[in-house]
Short mmCIF file of C-alpha atoms and ligand atoms in Angstrom, two decimals:
data_model
loop_
_atom_site.label_atom_id
_atom_site.label_comp_id
_atom_site.label_asym_id
_atom_site.label_seq_id
_atom_site.Cartn_x
_atom_site.Cartn_y
_atom_site.Cartn_z
CA MET A 1 7.10 7.79 -11.90
CA LYS A 2 9.10 10.63 -9.81
CA TYR A 3 6.71 13.39 -10.49
CA TRP A 4 3.27 11.51 -10.81
CA ILE A 5 4.21 10.68 -6.93
CA LEU A 6 5.36 13.98 -5.97
CA GLY A 7 1.80 14.81 -7.69
CA MET A 8 0.25 12.80 -4.87
CA PHE A 9 2.21 14.43 -2.14
CA GLY A 10 0.82 17.84 -3.30
CA PHE A 11 -2.71 16.33 -3.70
CA ALA A 12 -2.28 15.11 -0.08
CA VAL A 13 -1.20 18.41 1.28
CA ALA A 14 -4.19 20.18 -0.93
CA THR A 15 -6.75 18.10 0.57
CA TRP A 16 -5.41 18.78 4.24
CA VAL A 17 -5.71 22.50 3.53
CA SER A 18 -9.02 22.33 2.13
CA THR A 19 -10.54 19.63 4.11
CA MET A 20 -9.45 21.92 7.37
CA PHE A 21 -11.96 24.53 5.89
CA VAL A 22 -14.47 22.67 4.28
CA THR A 23 -15.73 19.28 5.26
CA ALA A 24 -16.66 17.13 2.50
CA PRO A 25 -20.61 17.24 1.74
CA TYR A 26 -21.57 13.43 2.48
CA GLY A 27 -22.95 11.53 5.23
CA ARG A 28 -23.62 13.87 8.25
CA HIS A 29 -21.98 16.83 6.86
CA GLU A 30 -24.56 16.27 3.73
CA ARG A 31 -25.74 20.32 2.86
CA LYS A 32 -27.54 21.36 -0.24
CA GLY A 33 -25.11 23.72 -3.03
CA TRP A 34 -23.17 20.88 -3.94
CA GLY A 35 -25.23 20.39 -7.57
CA PRO A 36 -26.57 17.14 -8.65
CA LYS A 37 -26.63 13.65 -6.27
CA LEU A 38 -26.69 10.03 -6.85
CA PRO A 39 -27.85 7.28 -4.63
CA SER A 40 -25.31 6.91 -1.77
CA ARG A 41 -24.56 3.15 -2.43
CA LEU A 42 -24.33 3.67 -6.47
CA GLY A 43 -21.71 6.73 -5.15
CA TRP A 44 -19.67 4.45 -3.15
CA VAL A 45 -19.26 1.71 -6.21
CA LEU A 46 -18.42 4.42 -8.74
CA MET A 47 -16.05 6.34 -6.75
CA GLU A 48 -14.08 2.97 -5.38
CA SER A 49 -14.34 0.97 -8.61
CA PRO A 50 -10.87 2.32 -10.52
CA ALA A 51 -9.27 1.08 -7.33
CA VAL A 52 -10.08 -2.21 -8.40
CA ILE A 53 -10.53 -1.89 -12.27
CA ALA A 54 -7.83 0.84 -13.15
CA PHE A 55 -5.57 -0.99 -10.81
CA ALA A 56 -5.93 -4.30 -12.26
CA ALA A 57 -5.31 -2.37 -15.90
CA PHE A 58 -2.45 -0.81 -14.98
CA TYR A 59 -0.45 -3.84 -12.62
CA ALA A 60 -1.44 -6.14 -15.73
CA THR A 61 0.36 -4.09 -18.56
CA GLY A 62 3.29 -3.25 -16.15
CA THR A 63 6.50 -4.76 -17.35
CA HIS A 64 6.81 -7.70 -14.49
CA PRO A 65 3.55 -8.44 -13.32
CA LEU A 66 4.27 -12.11 -12.78
CA ASP A 67 6.78 -11.67 -9.80
CA VAL A 68 5.73 -13.45 -6.78
CA GLY A 69 6.07 -10.60 -4.49
CA SER A 70 4.30 -8.22 -6.57
CA LEU A 71 1.20 -11.01 -6.97
CA ALA A 72 1.16 -11.01 -2.90
CA LEU A 73 1.12 -7.11 -2.88
CA VAL A 74 -1.99 -7.45 -5.32
CA ALA A 75 -3.68 -9.80 -3.05
CA VAL A 76 -3.24 -7.21 -0.17
CA TRP A 77 -4.62 -4.44 -2.22
CA MET A 78 -7.44 -6.11 -3.74
CA ALA A 79 -8.42 -7.65 -0.13
CA HIS A 80 -9.11 -3.86 0.74
CA TYR A 81 -10.94 -2.66 -2.52
CA LEU A 82 -12.96 -5.59 -3.35
CA GLN A 83 -14.47 -5.16 -0.09
CA ARG A 84 -14.81 -1.64 0.08
CA THR A 85 -16.28 -1.61 -3.89
CA PHE A 86 -18.43 -4.48 -4.08
CA VAL A 87 -19.71 -5.37 -0.60
CA PHE A 88 -19.21 -2.00 1.49
CA PRO A 89 -22.05 -0.19 0.24
CA PHE A 90 -24.26 -3.25 0.03
CA LEU A 91 -23.69 -3.46 4.10
CA LEU A 92 -24.67 0.08 4.40
CA ARG A 93 -28.08 0.65 6.28
CA GLU A 94 -30.46 2.04 3.41
CA THR A 95 -31.49 5.37 4.58
CA GLY A 96 -32.17 7.22 1.20
CA ARG A 97 -28.73 9.21 2.08
CA GLU A 98 -26.98 10.66 -1.31
CA ILE A 99 -24.01 11.98 -2.24
CA PRO A 100 -23.01 14.70 -4.47
CA VAL A 101 -21.89 14.10 -8.09
CA SER A 102 -18.83 16.28 -7.61
CA ILE A 103 -17.80 14.00 -4.39
CA VAL A 104 -17.89 10.98 -6.76
CA ALA A 105 -15.96 12.33 -9.70
CA LEU A 106 -13.24 13.68 -7.10
CA ALA A 107 -12.94 10.55 -5.76
CA LEU A 108 -12.75 8.76 -8.90
CA VAL A 109 -10.08 11.33 -9.95
CA PHE A 110 -8.02 10.52 -6.90
CA ASN A 111 -8.71 6.59 -7.26
CA THR A 112 -7.39 6.43 -10.54
CA TYR A 113 -4.08 8.37 -10.13
CA ASN A 114 -3.39 6.30 -6.55
CA ALA A 115 -3.99 2.96 -8.77
CA PHE A 116 -1.75 4.21 -11.28
CA ILE A 117 1.06 4.90 -8.79
CA ASN A 118 0.89 2.15 -6.74
CA ALA A 119 -0.10 -0.38 -9.53
CA ARG A 120 2.78 0.66 -11.71
CA TRP A 121 5.12 1.15 -8.85
CA ILE A 122 4.76 -2.75 -8.05
CA ALA A 123 4.49 -4.26 -11.62
CA SER A 124 6.98 -1.73 -13.28
CA VAL A 125 9.53 0.20 -10.91
CA GLY A 126 9.93 -2.10 -7.97
CA HIS A 127 11.27 -5.64 -7.86
CA TYR A 128 9.34 -7.91 -5.51
CA GLY A 129 10.53 -11.88 -6.35
CA VAL A 130 9.86 -14.83 -4.22
CA ALA A 131 12.38 -13.67 -1.74
CA TRP A 132 10.49 -10.38 -0.79
CA LEU A 133 7.67 -12.99 0.64
CA TYR A 134 10.75 -13.60 3.54
CA ASP A 135 12.02 -9.41 3.97
CA PRO A 136 10.92 -8.35 7.41
CA ARG A 137 9.46 -5.35 5.42
CA PHE A 138 7.00 -7.28 4.06
CA ILE A 139 6.05 -9.43 6.80
CA VAL A 140 5.64 -6.96 9.44
CA GLY A 141 3.89 -4.63 6.47
CA VAL A 142 1.33 -7.15 5.90
CA ALA A 143 1.08 -7.51 9.67
CA ILE A 144 0.24 -3.90 10.13
CA PHE A 145 -2.13 -4.03 7.31
CA VAL A 146 -3.93 -6.54 8.51
CA ALA A 147 -4.39 -4.74 11.85
CA GLY A 148 -5.73 -1.59 10.27
CA TYR A 149 -8.34 -3.99 8.47
CA ALA A 150 -9.35 -5.73 11.38
CA ILE A 151 -9.95 -2.41 12.95
CA ASN A 152 -11.49 -0.50 9.92
CA ARG A 153 -13.89 -3.24 9.38
CA TRP A 154 -14.74 -3.85 13.14
CA SER A 155 -15.42 -0.12 13.28
CA ASP A 156 -17.41 0.51 10.37
CA ARG A 157 -19.70 -2.98 11.47
CA VAL A 158 -20.43 -1.33 14.91
CA LEU A 159 -21.21 1.82 13.11
CA ILE A 160 -24.03 0.00 10.45
CA ASN A 161 -25.47 -2.04 13.71
CA LEU A 162 -26.33 1.24 15.87
CA ARG A 163 -29.06 1.55 13.11
CA ALA A 164 -31.89 -0.91 13.23
CA PRO A 165 -33.41 -1.37 9.63
CA GLY A 166 -35.44 1.79 8.81
CA GLU A 167 -34.06 4.23 11.52
CA THR A 168 -31.75 6.96 10.09
CA GLY A 169 -30.61 8.87 13.28
CA TYR A 170 -27.28 8.47 14.72
CA LYS A 171 -26.40 7.11 18.15
CA ILE A 172 -23.10 6.97 20.20
CA PRO A 173 -20.78 4.13 19.77
CA ARG A 174 -19.23 2.51 22.35
CA GLY A 175 -16.96 -0.32 23.27
CA GLY A 176 -13.12 -1.08 22.09
CA LEU A 177 -11.32 1.46 20.35
CA TYR A 178 -14.53 3.95 20.17
CA GLU A 179 -14.05 4.55 24.13
CA LYS A 180 -10.40 5.89 22.80
CA ILE A 181 -11.46 7.86 19.55
CA THR A 182 -14.07 8.88 17.69
CA CYS A 183 -13.36 7.43 14.51
CA PRO A 184 -11.42 4.02 14.75
CA ASN A 185 -12.81 3.25 11.60
CA TYR A 186 -10.69 6.05 9.73
CA PHE A 187 -7.66 5.23 12.14
CA GLY A 188 -7.85 1.61 10.85
CA GLU A 189 -8.23 2.68 7.51
CA PHE A 190 -4.63 5.24 7.66
CA VAL A 191 -2.89 1.89 9.93
CA GLU A 192 -3.52 -0.30 6.49
CA TRP A 193 -2.16 2.00 4.56
CA CYS A 194 0.93 2.60 6.58
CA GLY A 195 1.44 -1.56 6.58
CA TRP A 196 0.68 -0.80 2.71
CA SER A 197 3.61 1.40 2.47
CA LEU A 198 6.05 -0.56 4.19
CA ALA A 199 5.09 -4.05 2.74
CA SER A 200 5.53 -2.41 -0.57
CA TRP A 201 8.56 0.03 0.47
CA SER A 202 7.42 2.41 -1.84
CA PRO A 203 7.38 6.03 -2.17
CA ALA A 204 3.90 5.67 -3.62
CA GLY A 205 2.18 3.70 -0.43
CA ILE A 206 3.91 6.46 1.82
CA ALA A 207 2.25 8.95 -0.30
CA PHE A 208 -1.02 7.04 -0.18
CA ALA A 209 -0.80 6.95 3.20
CA LEU A 210 -0.04 10.51 3.65
CA TYR A 211 -3.11 11.29 1.39
CA THR A 212 -5.50 9.11 3.56
CA PHE A 213 -3.96 10.67 6.71
CA ALA A 214 -4.85 14.10 5.01
CA ASN A 215 -8.44 13.30 3.80
CA LEU A 216 -9.58 11.42 6.94
CA ALA A 217 -7.99 13.60 10.17
CA PRO A 218 -10.02 17.10 9.31
CA ARG A 219 -12.90 14.74 8.60
CA ALA A 220 -12.50 12.81 11.86
CA ARG A 221 -12.32 16.34 13.42
CA SER A 222 -15.24 17.29 12.13
CA HIS A 223 -17.28 14.57 13.45
CA HIS A 224 -15.36 14.79 16.68
CA ALA A 225 -17.02 18.65 16.92
CA TRP A 226 -20.46 17.31 15.35
CA TYR A 227 -20.65 14.88 18.41
CA ARG A 228 -19.90 16.70 20.98
CA GLU A 229 -22.16 19.38 19.85
CA LYS A 230 -25.11 16.86 19.08
CA PHE A 231 -24.86 15.08 22.70
CA ALA A 232 -24.21 16.64 25.85
CA ASP A 233 -23.12 13.26 27.42
CA TYR A 234 -20.36 12.14 24.47
CA PRO A 235 -17.30 11.30 26.49
CA ALA A 236 -15.02 14.03 27.30
CA LYS A 237 -11.82 11.96 26.89
CA ARG A 238 -12.21 10.65 23.52
CA LYS A 239 -10.00 11.83 20.84
CA ALA A 240 -10.78 12.32 17.38
CA ILE A 241 -8.46 9.84 15.34
CA ILE A 242 -5.57 9.25 17.35
CA PRO A 243 -5.57 7.78 20.84
CA TRP A 244 -4.40 10.28 23.39
CA LEU A 245 -3.12 12.33 20.78
CA PHE A 246 -5.84 14.08 18.24
P1 LIG B 301 -18.74 7.41 8.64
O1 LIG B 301 -18.28 7.12 10.20
O2 LIG B 301 -19.01 8.98 8.28
O3 LIG B 301 -20.33 6.22 8.30
C1 LIG B 301 -19.83 5.25 7.78
C2 LIG B 301 -21.23 4.71 7.92
O4 LIG B 301 -21.86 4.23 9.19
C3 LIG B 301 -22.50 5.58 7.41
O5 LIG B 301 -23.16 4.79 7.01
C4 LIG B 301 -22.97 6.17 8.28
O6 LIG B 301 -24.46 7.01 8.06
C5 LIG B 301 -23.16 5.45 9.43
N1 LIG B 301 -22.89 5.90 10.90
C6 LIG B 301 -21.92 6.78 11.24
N2 LIG B 301 -21.99 7.01 12.47
C7 LIG B 301 -23.33 6.68 13.13
C8 LIG B 301 -23.47 6.77 14.25
N3 LIG B 301 -22.77 7.27 14.94
N4 LIG B 301 -25.18 6.31 14.31
C9 LIG B 301 -25.44 5.52 13.02
N5 LIG B 301 -24.76 5.11 12.26
C10 LIG B 301 -23.68 6.26 11.89
O7 LIG B 301 -17.64 6.89 7.65
P2 LIG B 301 -17.38 7.66 5.96
O8 LIG B 301 -18.59 7.11 5.28
O9 LIG B 301 -17.00 8.41 5.61
O10 LIG B 301 -16.71 6.03 5.37
C11 LIG B 301 -16.82 4.87 5.42
C12 LIG B 301 -15.66 4.00 4.93
O11 LIG B 301 -14.77 4.75 3.91
C13 LIG B 301 -14.57 4.01 6.24
O12 LIG B 301 -14.08 2.64 6.55
C14 LIG B 301 -13.39 5.02 5.68
O13 LIG B 301 -12.17 4.83 6.58
C15 LIG B 301 -13.62 4.73 4.47
N6 LIG B 301 -12.87 6.09 3.41
C16 LIG B 301 -11.27 6.08 2.87
C17 LIG B 301 -11.01 7.00 2.85
C18 LIG B 301 -9.91 7.43 2.52
O14 LIG B 301 -9.25 8.53 2.08
N7 LIG B 301 -8.73 6.14 2.01
C19 LIG B 301 -11.67 8.27 2.42
C20 LIG B 301 -13.42 8.33 2.90
C21 LIG B 301 -13.79 7.05 3.62
P3 LIG B 301 -24.64 8.45 7.33
O15 LIG B 301 -24.07 8.04 5.97
O16 LIG B 301 -26.06 8.56 7.58
O17 LIG B 301 -23.66 9.42 8.29
#
């Protein structure tokens, strides 16, 4: 397991370096030259599904999957991934967007790998009995996760509601954390997985939180630069992903 987790840290560094130079070509950054494409909704379901299905399989075949603390951690994980895989794609406005198969394939590999290290950690390596439910690391970690989840869901909803049915363009999002940063949805996602790493007190969780930042911070920087280029009145004080800092 040690080497698998080290691999995820390596994956995070590689992702950070590559996405600082090449922005993943989906959404507003979609462009030609990335091979065949799939409808965006289908792409989301396919690429996120290992985080539900592979995670459940790796977890169920672990050595102590019936521990109460482990089951509580599964509930936390699934609260995010059931929504992301089977609800979020259907909330997106239908705009005819497509996503390259290569991006879907990369995300599928990543999600399977990540499901493996996190599920195996909580079902086989770590020990989370009933007492874990009263441990401050679990309680504070879950509270941080819930805060990140609320920020992520709220921010995604604001973006989706910017378009009326049939619209395809972009508008400046406003209100709440949008007054401080361009991508509160990415910030919320990062906060969630920081909470997860504390609640599971695991290097697998830390590796995932770090990967999330390595993947989303450069993308937030690209979104931020894109807004500033497209909208002359884009609020000058907003940062990209971390309020007041970055
Ligand atoms: P975006 O913020 O780029 O887009 C989300 C949706 O909102 C898209 O449908 C997009 O349309 C639409 N949208 C965005 N901005 C505007 C705007 N200004 N005006 C109108 N519509 C807008 O997010 P992503 O698609 O990159 O990510 C979606 C979710 O997935 C987020 O919650 C993110 O945290 C999560 N995610 C997590 C990752 C991880 O590493 N854990 C990796 C990637 C995403 P369009 O597609 O046309 O741009």
